[in-house]
CSV table of C-alpha atoms and ligand atoms in Angstrom, one decimal:
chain,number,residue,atom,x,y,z
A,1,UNK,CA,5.0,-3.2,-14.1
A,2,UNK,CA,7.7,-4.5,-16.0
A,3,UNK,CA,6.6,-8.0,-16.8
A,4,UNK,CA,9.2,-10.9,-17.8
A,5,UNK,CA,7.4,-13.1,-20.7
A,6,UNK,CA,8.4,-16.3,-21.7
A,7,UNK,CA,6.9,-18.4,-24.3
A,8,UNK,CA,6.9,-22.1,-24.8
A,9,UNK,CA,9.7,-24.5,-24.3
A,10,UNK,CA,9.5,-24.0,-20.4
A,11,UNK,CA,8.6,-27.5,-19.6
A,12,UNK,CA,11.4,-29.1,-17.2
A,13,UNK,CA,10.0,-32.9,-17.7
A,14,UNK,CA,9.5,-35.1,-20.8
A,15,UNK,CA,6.5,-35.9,-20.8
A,16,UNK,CA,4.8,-36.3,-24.6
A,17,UNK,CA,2.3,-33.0,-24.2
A,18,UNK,CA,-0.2,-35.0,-26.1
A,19,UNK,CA,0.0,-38.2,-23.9
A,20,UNK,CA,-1.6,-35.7,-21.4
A,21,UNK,CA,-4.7,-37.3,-21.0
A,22,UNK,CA,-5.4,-36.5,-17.0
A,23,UNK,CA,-5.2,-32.5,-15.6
A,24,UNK,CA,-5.8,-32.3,-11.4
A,25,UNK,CA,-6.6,-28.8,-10.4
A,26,UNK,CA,-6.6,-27.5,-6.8
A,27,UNK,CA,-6.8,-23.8,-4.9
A,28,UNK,CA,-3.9,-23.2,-2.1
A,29,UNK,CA,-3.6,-20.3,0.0
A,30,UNK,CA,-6.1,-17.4,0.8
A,31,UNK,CA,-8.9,-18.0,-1.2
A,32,UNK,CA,-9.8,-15.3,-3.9
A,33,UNK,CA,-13.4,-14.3,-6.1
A,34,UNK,CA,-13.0,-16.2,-9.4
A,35,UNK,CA,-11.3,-19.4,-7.9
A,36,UNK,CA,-14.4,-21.2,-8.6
A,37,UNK,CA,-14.8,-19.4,-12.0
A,38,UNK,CA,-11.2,-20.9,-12.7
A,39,UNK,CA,-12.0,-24.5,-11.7
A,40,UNK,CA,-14.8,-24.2,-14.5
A,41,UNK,CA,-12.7,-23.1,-16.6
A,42,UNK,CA,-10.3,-25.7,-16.4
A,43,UNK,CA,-12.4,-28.3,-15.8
A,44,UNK,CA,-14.6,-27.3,-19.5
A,45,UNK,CA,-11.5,-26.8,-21.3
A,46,UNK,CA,-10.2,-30.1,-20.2
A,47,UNK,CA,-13.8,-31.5,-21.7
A,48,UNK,CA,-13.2,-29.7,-24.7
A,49,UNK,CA,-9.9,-31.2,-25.7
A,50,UNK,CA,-10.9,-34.1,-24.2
A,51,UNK,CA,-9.1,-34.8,-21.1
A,52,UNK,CA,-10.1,-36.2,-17.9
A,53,UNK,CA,-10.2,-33.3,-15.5
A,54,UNK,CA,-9.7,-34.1,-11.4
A,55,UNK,CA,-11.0,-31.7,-8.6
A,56,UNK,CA,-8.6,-32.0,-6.0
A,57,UNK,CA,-10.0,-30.7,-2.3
A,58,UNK,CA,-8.0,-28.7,0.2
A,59,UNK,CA,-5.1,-28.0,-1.9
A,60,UNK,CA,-2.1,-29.7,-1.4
A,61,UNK,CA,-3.2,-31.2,1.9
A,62,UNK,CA,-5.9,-33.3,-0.3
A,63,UNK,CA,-3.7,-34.2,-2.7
A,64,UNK,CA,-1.7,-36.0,0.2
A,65,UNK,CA,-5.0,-38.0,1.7
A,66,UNK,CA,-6.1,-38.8,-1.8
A,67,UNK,CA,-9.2,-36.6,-2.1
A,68,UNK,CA,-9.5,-36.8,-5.3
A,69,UNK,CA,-12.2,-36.8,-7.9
A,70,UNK,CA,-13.3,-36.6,-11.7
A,71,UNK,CA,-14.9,-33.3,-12.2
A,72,UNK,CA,-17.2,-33.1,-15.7
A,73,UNK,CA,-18.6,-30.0,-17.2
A,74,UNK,CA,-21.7,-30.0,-15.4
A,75,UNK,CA,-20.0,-30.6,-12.2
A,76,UNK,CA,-19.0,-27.1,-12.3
A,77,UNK,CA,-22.6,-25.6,-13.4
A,78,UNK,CA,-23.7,-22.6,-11.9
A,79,UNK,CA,-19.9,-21.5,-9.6
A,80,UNK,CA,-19.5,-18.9,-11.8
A,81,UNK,CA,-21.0,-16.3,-9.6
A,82,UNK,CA,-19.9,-17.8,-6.6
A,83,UNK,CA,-16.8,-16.9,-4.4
A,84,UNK,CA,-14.8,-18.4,-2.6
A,85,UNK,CA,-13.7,-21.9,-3.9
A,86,UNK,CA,-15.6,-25.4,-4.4
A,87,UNK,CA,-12.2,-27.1,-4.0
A,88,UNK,CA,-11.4,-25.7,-0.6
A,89,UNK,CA,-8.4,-24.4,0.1
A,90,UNK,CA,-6.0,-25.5,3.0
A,91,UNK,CA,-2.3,-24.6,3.9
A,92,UNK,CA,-0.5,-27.7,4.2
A,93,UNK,CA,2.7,-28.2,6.4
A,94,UNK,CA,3.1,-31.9,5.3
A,95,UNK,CA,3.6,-30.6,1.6
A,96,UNK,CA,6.4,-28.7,3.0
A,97,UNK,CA,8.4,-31.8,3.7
A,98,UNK,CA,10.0,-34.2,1.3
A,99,UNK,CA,8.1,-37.6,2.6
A,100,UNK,CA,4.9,-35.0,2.6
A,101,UNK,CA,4.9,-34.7,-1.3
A,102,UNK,CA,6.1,-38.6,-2.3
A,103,UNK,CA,2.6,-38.8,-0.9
A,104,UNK,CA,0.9,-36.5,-2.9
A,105,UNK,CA,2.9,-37.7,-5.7
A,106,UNK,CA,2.0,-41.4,-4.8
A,107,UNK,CA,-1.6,-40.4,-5.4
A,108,UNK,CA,-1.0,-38.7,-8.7
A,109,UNK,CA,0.1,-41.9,-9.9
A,110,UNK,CA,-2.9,-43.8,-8.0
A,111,UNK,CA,-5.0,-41.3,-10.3
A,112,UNK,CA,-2.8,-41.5,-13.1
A,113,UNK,CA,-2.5,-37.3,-13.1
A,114,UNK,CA,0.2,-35.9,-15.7
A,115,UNK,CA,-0.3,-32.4,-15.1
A,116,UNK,CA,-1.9,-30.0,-12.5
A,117,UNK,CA,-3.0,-26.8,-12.8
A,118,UNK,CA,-2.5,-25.1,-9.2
A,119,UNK,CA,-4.6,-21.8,-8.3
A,120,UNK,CA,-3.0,-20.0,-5.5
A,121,UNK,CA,-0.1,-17.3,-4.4
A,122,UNK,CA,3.1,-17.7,-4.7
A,123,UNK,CA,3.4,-20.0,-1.9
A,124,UNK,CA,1.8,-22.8,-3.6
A,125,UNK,CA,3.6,-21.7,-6.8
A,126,UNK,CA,6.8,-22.8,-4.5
A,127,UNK,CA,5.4,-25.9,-3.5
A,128,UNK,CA,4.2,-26.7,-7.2
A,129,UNK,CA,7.6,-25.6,-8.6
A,130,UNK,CA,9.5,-27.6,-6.1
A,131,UNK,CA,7.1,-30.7,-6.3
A,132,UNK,CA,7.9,-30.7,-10.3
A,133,UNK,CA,11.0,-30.3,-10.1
A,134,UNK,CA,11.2,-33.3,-7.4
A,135,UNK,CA,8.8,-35.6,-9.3
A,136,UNK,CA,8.5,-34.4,-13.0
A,137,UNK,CA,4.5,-33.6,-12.7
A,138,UNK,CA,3.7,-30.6,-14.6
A,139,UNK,CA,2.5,-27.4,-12.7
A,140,UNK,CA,0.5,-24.2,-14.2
A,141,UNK,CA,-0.1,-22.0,-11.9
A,142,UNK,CA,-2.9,-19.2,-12.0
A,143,UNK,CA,-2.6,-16.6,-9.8
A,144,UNK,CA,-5.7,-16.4,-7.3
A,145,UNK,CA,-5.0,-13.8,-4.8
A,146,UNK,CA,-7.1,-10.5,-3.6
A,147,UNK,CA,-3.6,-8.6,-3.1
A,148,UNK,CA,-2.6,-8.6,-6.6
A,149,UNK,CA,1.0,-8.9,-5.1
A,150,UNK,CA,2.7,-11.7,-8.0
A,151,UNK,CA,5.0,-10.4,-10.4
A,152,UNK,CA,4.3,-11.1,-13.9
A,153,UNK,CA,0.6,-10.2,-14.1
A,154,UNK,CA,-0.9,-6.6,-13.9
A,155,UNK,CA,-4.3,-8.7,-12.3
A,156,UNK,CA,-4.6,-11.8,-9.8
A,157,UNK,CA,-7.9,-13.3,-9.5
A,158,UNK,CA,-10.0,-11.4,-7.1
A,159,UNK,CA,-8.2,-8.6,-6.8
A,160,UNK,CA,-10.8,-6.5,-9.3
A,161,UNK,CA,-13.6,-7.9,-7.0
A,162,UNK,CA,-12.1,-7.0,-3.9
A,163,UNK,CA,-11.5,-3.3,-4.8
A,164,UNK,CA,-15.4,-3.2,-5.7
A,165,UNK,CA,-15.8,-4.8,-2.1
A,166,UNK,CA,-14.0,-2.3,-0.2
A,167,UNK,CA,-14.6,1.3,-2.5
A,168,UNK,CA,-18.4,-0.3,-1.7
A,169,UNK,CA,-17.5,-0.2,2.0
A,170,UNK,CA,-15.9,3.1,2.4
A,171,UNK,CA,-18.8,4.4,0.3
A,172,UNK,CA,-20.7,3.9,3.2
A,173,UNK,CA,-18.2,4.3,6.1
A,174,UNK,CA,-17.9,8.2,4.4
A,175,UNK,CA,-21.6,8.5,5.2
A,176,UNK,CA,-21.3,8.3,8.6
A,177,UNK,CA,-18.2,9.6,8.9
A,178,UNK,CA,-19.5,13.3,7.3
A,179,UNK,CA,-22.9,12.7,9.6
A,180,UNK,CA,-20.7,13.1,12.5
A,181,UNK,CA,-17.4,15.3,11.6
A,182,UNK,CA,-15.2,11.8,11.9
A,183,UNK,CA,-12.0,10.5,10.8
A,184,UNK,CA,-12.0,7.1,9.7
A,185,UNK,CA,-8.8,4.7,9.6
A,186,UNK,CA,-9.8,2.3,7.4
A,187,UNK,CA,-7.5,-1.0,7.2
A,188,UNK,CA,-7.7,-3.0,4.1
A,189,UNK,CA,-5.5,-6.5,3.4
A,190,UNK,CA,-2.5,-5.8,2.1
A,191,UNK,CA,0.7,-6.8,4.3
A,192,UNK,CA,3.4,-6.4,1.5
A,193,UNK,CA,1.7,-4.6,-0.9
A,194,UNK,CA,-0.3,-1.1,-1.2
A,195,UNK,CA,-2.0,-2.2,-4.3
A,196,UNK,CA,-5.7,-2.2,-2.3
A,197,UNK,CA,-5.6,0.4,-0.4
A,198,UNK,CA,-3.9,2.7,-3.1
A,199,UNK,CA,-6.5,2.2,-6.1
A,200,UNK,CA,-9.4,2.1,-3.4
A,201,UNK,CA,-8.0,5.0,-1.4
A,202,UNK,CA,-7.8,6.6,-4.6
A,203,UNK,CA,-11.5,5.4,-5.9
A,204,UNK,CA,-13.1,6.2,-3.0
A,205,UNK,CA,-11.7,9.7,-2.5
A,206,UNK,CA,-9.8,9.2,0.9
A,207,UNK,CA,-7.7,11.9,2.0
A,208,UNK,CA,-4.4,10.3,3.1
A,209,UNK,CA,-2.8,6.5,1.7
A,210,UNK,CA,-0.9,4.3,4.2
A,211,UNK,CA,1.2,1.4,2.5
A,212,UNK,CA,3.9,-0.6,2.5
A,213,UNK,CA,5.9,1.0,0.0
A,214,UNK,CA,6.1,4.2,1.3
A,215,UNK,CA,7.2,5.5,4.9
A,216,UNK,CA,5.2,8.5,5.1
A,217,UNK,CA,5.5,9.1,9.0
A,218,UNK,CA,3.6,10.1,11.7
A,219,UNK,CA,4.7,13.3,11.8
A,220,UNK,CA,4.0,13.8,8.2
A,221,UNK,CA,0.5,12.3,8.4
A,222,UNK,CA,-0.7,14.6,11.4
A,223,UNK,CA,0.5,18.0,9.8
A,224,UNK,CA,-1.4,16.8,6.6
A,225,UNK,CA,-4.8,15.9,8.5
A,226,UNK,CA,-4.3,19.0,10.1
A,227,UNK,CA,-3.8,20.9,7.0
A,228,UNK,CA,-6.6,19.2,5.5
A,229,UNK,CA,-9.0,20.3,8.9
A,230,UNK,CA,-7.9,23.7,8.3
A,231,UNK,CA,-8.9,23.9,4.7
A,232,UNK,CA,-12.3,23.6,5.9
A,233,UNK,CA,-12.8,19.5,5.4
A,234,UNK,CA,-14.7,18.5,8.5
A,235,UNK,CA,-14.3,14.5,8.2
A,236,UNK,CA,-11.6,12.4,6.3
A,237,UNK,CA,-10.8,9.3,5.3
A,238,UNK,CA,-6.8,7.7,6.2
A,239,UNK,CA,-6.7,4.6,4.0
A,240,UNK,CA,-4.2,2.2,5.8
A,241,UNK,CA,-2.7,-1.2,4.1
A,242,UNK,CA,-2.4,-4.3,6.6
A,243,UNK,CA,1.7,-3.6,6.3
A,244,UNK,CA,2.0,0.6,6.4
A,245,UNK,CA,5.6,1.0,7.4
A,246,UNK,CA,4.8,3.7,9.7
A,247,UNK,CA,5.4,0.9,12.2
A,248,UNK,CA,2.0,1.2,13.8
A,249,UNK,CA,-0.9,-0.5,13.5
A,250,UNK,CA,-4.2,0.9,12.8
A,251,UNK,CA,-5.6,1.2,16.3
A,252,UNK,CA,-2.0,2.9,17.7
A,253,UNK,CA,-2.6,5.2,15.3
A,254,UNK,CA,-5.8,6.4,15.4
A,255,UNK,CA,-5.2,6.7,19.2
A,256,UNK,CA,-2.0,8.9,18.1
A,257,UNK,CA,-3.8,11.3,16.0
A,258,UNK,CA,-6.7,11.2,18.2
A,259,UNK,CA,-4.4,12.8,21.2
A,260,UNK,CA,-2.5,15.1,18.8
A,261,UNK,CA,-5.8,16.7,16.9
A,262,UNK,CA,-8.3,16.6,19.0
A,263,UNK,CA,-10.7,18.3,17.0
A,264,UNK,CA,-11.4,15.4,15.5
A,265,UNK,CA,-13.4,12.4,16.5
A,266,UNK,CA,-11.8,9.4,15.4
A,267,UNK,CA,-12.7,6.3,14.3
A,268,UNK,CA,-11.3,2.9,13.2
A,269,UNK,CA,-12.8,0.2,10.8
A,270,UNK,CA,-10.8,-3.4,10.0
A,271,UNK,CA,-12.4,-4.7,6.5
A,272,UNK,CA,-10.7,-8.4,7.2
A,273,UNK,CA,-12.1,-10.7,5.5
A,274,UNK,CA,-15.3,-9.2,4.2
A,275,UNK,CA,-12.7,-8.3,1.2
A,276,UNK,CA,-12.2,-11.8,0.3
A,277,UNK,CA,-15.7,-13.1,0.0
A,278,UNK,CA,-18.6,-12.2,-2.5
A,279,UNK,CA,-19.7,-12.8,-6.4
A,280,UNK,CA,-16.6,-12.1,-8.7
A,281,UNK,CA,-16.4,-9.1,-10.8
A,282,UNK,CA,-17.4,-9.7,-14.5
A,283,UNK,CA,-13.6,-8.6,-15.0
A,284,UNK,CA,-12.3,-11.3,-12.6
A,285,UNK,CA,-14.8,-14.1,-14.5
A,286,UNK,CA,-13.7,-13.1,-17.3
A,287,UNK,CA,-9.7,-13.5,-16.4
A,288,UNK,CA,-10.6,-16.8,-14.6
A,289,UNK,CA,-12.3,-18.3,-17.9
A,290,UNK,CA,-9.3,-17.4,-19.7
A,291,UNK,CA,-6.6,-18.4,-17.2
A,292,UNK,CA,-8.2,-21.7,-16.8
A,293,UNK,CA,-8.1,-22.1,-20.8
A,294,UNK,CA,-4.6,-20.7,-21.3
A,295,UNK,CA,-3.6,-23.4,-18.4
A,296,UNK,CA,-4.9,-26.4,-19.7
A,297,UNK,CA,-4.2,-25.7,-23.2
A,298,UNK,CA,-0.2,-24.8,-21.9
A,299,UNK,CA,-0.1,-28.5,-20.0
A,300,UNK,CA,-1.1,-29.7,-23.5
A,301,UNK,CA,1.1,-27.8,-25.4
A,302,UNK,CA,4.5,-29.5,-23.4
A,303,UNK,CA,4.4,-25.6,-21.6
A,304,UNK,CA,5.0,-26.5,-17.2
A,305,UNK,CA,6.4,-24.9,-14.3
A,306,UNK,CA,5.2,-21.2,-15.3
A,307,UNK,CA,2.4,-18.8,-14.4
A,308,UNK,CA,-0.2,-17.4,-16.9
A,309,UNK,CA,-0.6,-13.6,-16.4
A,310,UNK,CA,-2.0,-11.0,-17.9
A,311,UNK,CA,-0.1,-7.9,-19.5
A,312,UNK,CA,-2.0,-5.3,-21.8
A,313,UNK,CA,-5.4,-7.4,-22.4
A,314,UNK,CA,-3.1,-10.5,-23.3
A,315,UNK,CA,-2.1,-13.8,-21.7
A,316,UNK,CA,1.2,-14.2,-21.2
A,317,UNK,CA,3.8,-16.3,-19.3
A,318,UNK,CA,6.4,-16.1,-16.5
A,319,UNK,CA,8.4,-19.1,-15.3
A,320,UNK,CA,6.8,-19.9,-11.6
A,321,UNK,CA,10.8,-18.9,-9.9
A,322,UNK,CA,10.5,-15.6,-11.8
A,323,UNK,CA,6.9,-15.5,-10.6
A,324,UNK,CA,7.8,-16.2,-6.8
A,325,UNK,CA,10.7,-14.0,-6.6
A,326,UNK,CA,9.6,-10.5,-8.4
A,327,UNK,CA,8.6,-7.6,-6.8
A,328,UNK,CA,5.1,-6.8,-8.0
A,329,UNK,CA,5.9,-2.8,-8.1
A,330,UNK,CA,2.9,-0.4,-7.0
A,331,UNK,CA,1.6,2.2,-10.3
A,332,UNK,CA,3.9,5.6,-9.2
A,333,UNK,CA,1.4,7.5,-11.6
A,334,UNK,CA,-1.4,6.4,-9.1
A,335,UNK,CA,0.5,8.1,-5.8
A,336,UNK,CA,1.3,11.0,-7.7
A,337,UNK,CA,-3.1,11.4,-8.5
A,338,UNK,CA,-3.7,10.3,-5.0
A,339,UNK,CA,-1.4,13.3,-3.4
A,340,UNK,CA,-2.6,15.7,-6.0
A,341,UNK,CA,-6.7,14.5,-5.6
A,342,UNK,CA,-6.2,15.3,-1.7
A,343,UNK,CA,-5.9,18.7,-1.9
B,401,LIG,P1,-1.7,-16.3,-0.1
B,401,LIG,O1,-1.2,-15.3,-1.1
B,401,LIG,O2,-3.2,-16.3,0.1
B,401,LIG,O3,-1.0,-16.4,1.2
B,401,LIG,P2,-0.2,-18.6,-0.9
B,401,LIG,O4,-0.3,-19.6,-2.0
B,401,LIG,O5,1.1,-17.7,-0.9
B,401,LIG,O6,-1.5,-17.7,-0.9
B,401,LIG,P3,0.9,-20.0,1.4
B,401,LIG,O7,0.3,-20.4,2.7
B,401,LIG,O8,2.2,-19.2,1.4
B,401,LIG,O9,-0.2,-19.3,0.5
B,401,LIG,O10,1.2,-21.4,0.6
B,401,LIG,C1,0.2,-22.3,0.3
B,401,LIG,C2,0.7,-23.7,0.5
B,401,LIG,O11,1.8,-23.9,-0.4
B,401,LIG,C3,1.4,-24.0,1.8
B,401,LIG,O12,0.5,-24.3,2.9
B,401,LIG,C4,2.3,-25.2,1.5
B,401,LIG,O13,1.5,-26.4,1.5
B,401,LIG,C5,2.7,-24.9,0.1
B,401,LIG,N1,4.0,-24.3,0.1
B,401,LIG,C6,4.4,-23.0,0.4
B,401,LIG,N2,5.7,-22.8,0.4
B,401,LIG,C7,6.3,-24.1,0.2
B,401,LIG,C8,7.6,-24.6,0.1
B,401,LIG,N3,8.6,-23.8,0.3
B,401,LIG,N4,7.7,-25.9,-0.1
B,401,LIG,C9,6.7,-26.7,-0.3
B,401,LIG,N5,5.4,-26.3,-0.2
B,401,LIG,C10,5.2,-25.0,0.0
């Protein structure tokens, strides 16, 4: 992934970094595994240097009705493990509008917040980017999101744990699938990027890999499952992403290969949102706690408006319109392994 960094000087308002003296954090969008562990991790690092750290519920729908409140170190005891988020998380329409956010700013000031550190997709990255630029608060933003789909990291939060969610699942779906000579379509999230379904299509040893990247076509898919039936493999796995561009969805075309190779018995499973729930990963706790550090300690360093990422074990940086705008690329090595492991 080719991964734009930009260190310091990014901040787009004037306010003296060390004057900061009150963080808000919220989660926005789809909530991801190590959310929670982020909000400790901002919340103690605020402790540590000192600053007064505000939970704010629902995302940027709270911030508009005021629910606000002063989170402490031990108000964020025992989350680590947890999934799913403390804060809440909401999509908000009213933040969309101009009047929606002089409200949320209104109760900044009520709070007297200088900075927030926002925990969502690149949605709320907009709204954060936008509501600094309208209104001069600060915004971090820490990508939470199972699809891994932001430019400028190689992991989002919860993507590690949702790849050990759904290998887990197929693990077992393979059981019964060999039990009974089946072929299992298998849809995982994913609707505008393969990254899921690739690396556990790939970990889990499926046969064929639908996503968004690729077209590979129906015809193309059927002459491979047939291939693979006559080189003796008696059940499969098809791996499909929410947004396969086959142009299909997973039930059409199960019901499609079930008519054209009827040898096989076929079957469909939808993961949903299973795939977003359960304990984090020691790998995403572990990127939350530093995140959440690298945030605060960016807001107090005069650094706003950009995303911490990871790149190569190290934190790095990428302004939030660079963020929003790049295409998160899928690994070509990896779809090179996964037709050569399918033999
Ligand atoms: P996920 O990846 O799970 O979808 P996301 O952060 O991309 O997460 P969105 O629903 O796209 O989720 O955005 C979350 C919230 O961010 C929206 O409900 C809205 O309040 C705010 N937001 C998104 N786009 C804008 C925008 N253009 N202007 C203002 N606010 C926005």
């Amino acid at each position: 992934m080719l991964i734009c960094t930009a260190i310091l000087n990014m901040s787009t308002n004037n306010t003296d970094s060390s004057a900061i003296k009150r963080i808000g954090v919220l989660t926005s969008g789809g909530d991801a595994p190590g959310m929670n562990a982020a909000i400790r991790a901002v919340v103690r690092s605020c402790a540590y240097y000192k600053i007064q750290c505000f939970g704010i519920k629902r995302g940027y729908q709270g911030m508009i009705a005021g629910d606000i409140s002063r989170l402490g170190p031990r108000s964020v005891n025992n989350i680590i493990n947890k999934g799913g988020t403390i804060l809440k998380s909401a999509r908000s329409d009213e933040f969309r509008t101009k009047e929606g956010r002089k409200k949320a700013f209104e109760q900044l000031i009520e709070h007297e917040i200088q900075g927030l550190v926002v925990i969502g997709g690149d949605g709320s990255f907009t709204g954060g980017m936008i509501f600094q630029k309208e209104f001069g608060i600060p915004v971090m933003g820490i990508p939470g999101t199972i699809d891994n789909d932001i430019y400028g990291t190689s992991h989002t939060l919860g993507y590690d744990t949702a790849l050990n969610t759904v290998v887990e699942a197929v693990d077992k779906i393979r059981d019964t699938a060999i039990s009974h000579n089946r072929l299992f379509f298998v849809e995982v999230m994913g609707r505008d990027a393969g990254h899921i379904a690739l690396n556990t299509g790939i970990g889990a040893g499926a046969e064929e890999i639908l996503i968004p990247e690729e077209d590979m076509g129906l015809d193309r898919l059927l002459q491979s499952l047939k291939r693979s039936k006559k080189s003796g493999k008696l059940s499969s796995i098809v791996m499909v992403a929410e947004g396969d561009k086959i142009g299909k969805n997973v039930f059409q075309l199960a019901e499609y290969i079930e008519e054209n190779l009827p040898d096989y018995e076929v079957r469909v499973s939808v993961l949903g949102h299973m795939q977003r729930g359960g304990a984090p990963s020691c790998f995403d706790r572990v990127l939350a706690s530093r995140m959440g550090l690298k945030a605060v300690e960016a807001l107090r360093d005069g650094i706003s408006a950009n995303m911490i990422g990871i790149s190569d074990g190290k934190m790095i940086f990428t302004p939030l319109d660079k963020a929003i705008k790049g295409e998160s690329t899928i690994n070509r090595d990896l779809v090179r392994v996964s037709e050569i492991m399918r033999l």
